[in-house]
Amino acid sequence: MGLKNQFSIFEYECGTDEAGRGCLAGPVTAAAVILPNKYNNDILNDSKQLTEKKRKTLQHIIEMESICYAVQHVHENEIDDINILNASIKAMHQSIDALDTCPNFIIVDGNKFKPFKNIPYKTIIKGDAKFMSIAAASILAKTYRDAYMDKIHEEFPMYNWIKNKGYPTQEHRAAIKKYGITKYHRKSFRLLPEQYKLDL
């Protein structure tokens, strides 16, 4: 598979990624992970390339074998206030800040980031398919966010978040059209293609 262990020569290189950026409901969730130097795991990959079962297995492995990790949510009200890009970066900053060990280099999935505490960083497009620490962060962000959406599904089962996780599926949008929106929906998003008048 060939994911690289590290980008830099720094000992405590942190990978960070987010999940849920394109959703209509729920938080955007980010994780940060520092893996040991020369760490290897043959099944570690971008979370989007893995089954739910493999992600959950890897979640436990990452939590046990990483030097440290942290996961943070930025919720829908703040997403609406500061926009999804800023919320995604804020979630990544918060997850890095919550690490037990301060990183001396940060690698970020994608091409957008803001400086954090004068720590050098590098943005890497499709980094979650290239570097182990970013792949690990993508898995934790995805599994923790999925667990959150499963929990709030119990409060509003008609939207079937346990299946769609808040993404804009046809079923989710049909439920919005039928039932309106909840406190978990992102009001700044285009919740319906034709943007029916909603009770905002």
XYZ file of C-alpha atoms in Angstrom:
200
model
C 0.000 0.000 0.000
C 2.929 2.280 0.709
C 1.864 5.034 3.102
C 4.898 6.959 4.291
C 5.745 7.097 7.967
C 6.748 10.771 8.118
C 7.125 13.886 6.013
C 9.738 15.677 8.135
C 12.799 14.858 10.223
C 11.061 16.058 13.389
C 10.503 13.485 16.120
C 6.990 14.571 17.078
C 5.284 15.039 13.736
C 1.526 15.389 14.057
C -0.959 14.470 11.356
C -4.382 16.117 11.363
C -7.588 15.708 9.363
C -11.307 16.378 9.650
C -14.588 14.609 8.918
C -18.082 15.907 8.238
C -17.258 19.034 6.301
C -19.913 18.369 3.653
C -22.698 17.357 6.020
C -26.003 19.169 6.533
C -26.203 18.333 10.232
C -23.915 17.694 13.153
C -20.403 18.862 13.942
C -17.248 18.959 11.910
C -14.818 16.704 13.754
C -11.032 16.778 13.629
C -8.347 14.535 15.028
C -4.613 14.914 15.568
C -2.240 11.971 15.926
C 1.463 11.606 16.661
C 2.786 8.169 15.722
C 6.121 6.701 16.798
C 9.062 7.121 14.425
C 9.337 4.170 12.033
C 5.758 3.158 12.888
C 4.281 0.646 10.466
C 0.769 -0.699 9.943
C -0.100 -2.578 6.758
C -3.854 -1.953 6.865
C -3.745 1.747 7.777
C -5.236 3.834 4.976
C -7.440 6.835 4.230
C -10.682 6.296 6.177
C -12.755 6.669 2.991
C -11.054 3.555 1.571
C -11.923 1.376 4.572
C -15.036 -0.426 5.729
C -16.713 0.648 8.943
C -15.492 -2.559 10.608
C -11.861 -1.887 9.624
C -12.118 1.738 10.782
C -13.320 0.627 14.216
C -10.540 -1.958 14.460
C -7.957 0.645 13.465
C -9.412 3.177 15.893
C -8.472 0.937 18.817
C -5.039 0.149 17.344
C -4.270 3.859 16.804
C -5.415 4.743 20.320
C -3.151 2.040 21.768
C -0.080 2.468 19.560
C 0.143 6.228 18.956
C 2.320 8.455 21.101
C -0.801 10.551 21.635
C -4.041 11.516 19.926
C -6.926 13.934 20.412
C -10.332 14.455 18.815
C -12.447 17.632 18.894
C -15.885 18.643 17.587
C -16.909 22.099 16.377
C -20.688 22.202 16.445
C -23.285 23.488 14.002
C -23.931 26.859 15.687
C -20.274 27.768 15.409
C -20.102 26.423 11.848
C -22.933 28.822 10.997
C -21.107 31.702 12.733
C -17.616 31.298 11.270
C -18.230 29.148 8.126
C -17.264 25.537 7.512
C -13.672 26.169 6.405
C -12.835 28.180 9.513
C -14.688 25.639 11.677
C -12.691 22.777 10.139
C -9.394 24.550 10.812
C -10.536 25.446 14.333
C -11.352 21.794 15.050
C -7.880 20.799 13.824
C -6.252 23.495 15.975
C -8.223 22.350 19.018
C -7.283 18.716 18.469
C -3.579 19.605 18.152
C -3.825 21.758 21.268
C -5.361 18.837 23.190
C -2.442 16.473 22.494
C -0.455 15.316 25.512
C 2.791 15.919 23.593
C 3.333 19.194 21.762
C 4.249 18.475 18.135
C 7.237 20.117 16.474
C 5.843 19.680 12.956
C 2.268 19.410 11.627
C 1.105 17.777 8.405
C -2.431 18.613 7.300
C -4.747 16.877 4.859
C -5.823 19.256 2.085
C -4.558 22.675 1.062
C -6.064 25.007 3.689
C -4.694 25.663 7.164
C -3.723 28.536 9.426
C -0.546 28.802 11.519
C -0.772 27.232 14.964
C 1.506 28.396 17.810
C 4.422 29.046 15.435
C 4.753 25.306 14.785
C 5.924 24.676 11.189
C 3.384 22.855 9.025
C 2.776 21.470 5.561
C -0.548 21.042 3.778
C -0.711 17.911 1.622
C -3.471 17.280 -0.909
C -4.796 13.725 -0.429
C -2.442 13.463 2.528
C -4.699 10.855 4.134
C -3.686 8.468 1.335
C 0.027 9.330 1.604
C 1.055 9.611 5.265
C 0.236 7.323 8.169
C -0.375 10.005 10.779
C -2.882 11.829 8.543
C -4.592 8.513 7.700
C -4.766 7.750 11.433
C -6.271 11.177 12.106
C -8.818 10.663 9.316
C -9.902 7.376 10.913
C -10.314 8.856 14.400
C -12.169 11.903 13.076
C -14.532 9.668 11.111
C -15.183 7.084 13.841
C -15.728 9.663 16.601
C -18.021 11.740 14.405
C -19.990 8.662 13.324
C -20.471 7.712 16.982
C -21.750 11.219 17.720
C -24.230 11.051 14.824
C -25.404 7.600 15.961
C -26.110 9.089 19.392
C -28.152 12.065 18.159
C -29.995 9.769 15.735
C -31.821 8.432 18.797
C -33.191 11.929 19.416
C -34.318 12.487 15.810
C -34.618 9.051 14.154
C -36.682 10.325 11.227
C -33.535 11.714 9.540
C -31.746 8.321 9.708
C -28.429 9.827 10.767
C -27.338 6.378 11.921
C -27.051 5.556 8.215
C -26.328 8.847 6.409
C -24.316 10.520 9.240
C -25.798 13.889 8.276
C -24.619 13.884 4.659
C -26.970 15.276 1.979
C -28.500 12.005 0.833
C -31.831 11.948 -0.967
C -33.394 10.348 2.126
C -31.997 13.011 4.463
C -33.240 15.850 2.275
C -36.668 14.231 1.951
C -36.883 14.128 5.755
C -35.896 17.815 5.984
C -38.612 18.655 3.497
C -41.171 16.631 5.482
C -40.212 17.433 9.091
C -38.247 20.693 8.846
C -34.918 21.134 10.597
C -33.516 20.363 14.033
C -31.108 22.120 16.370
C -28.358 19.978 14.829
C -28.845 21.214 11.253
C -26.456 23.778 9.793
C -28.666 26.720 8.973
C -26.048 28.401 6.776
C -26.016 25.392 4.432
C -28.255 24.838 1.433
C -30.331 22.151 3.072
C -32.596 21.529 0.074
C -31.647 21.938 -3.602
C -34.621 24.221 -4.207
C -34.183 25.763 -0.722
C -37.760 25.567 0.396
C -38.761 28.059 3.033
C -37.637 26.468 6.252
C -38.362 27.340 9.814
C -34.943 28.832 10.554
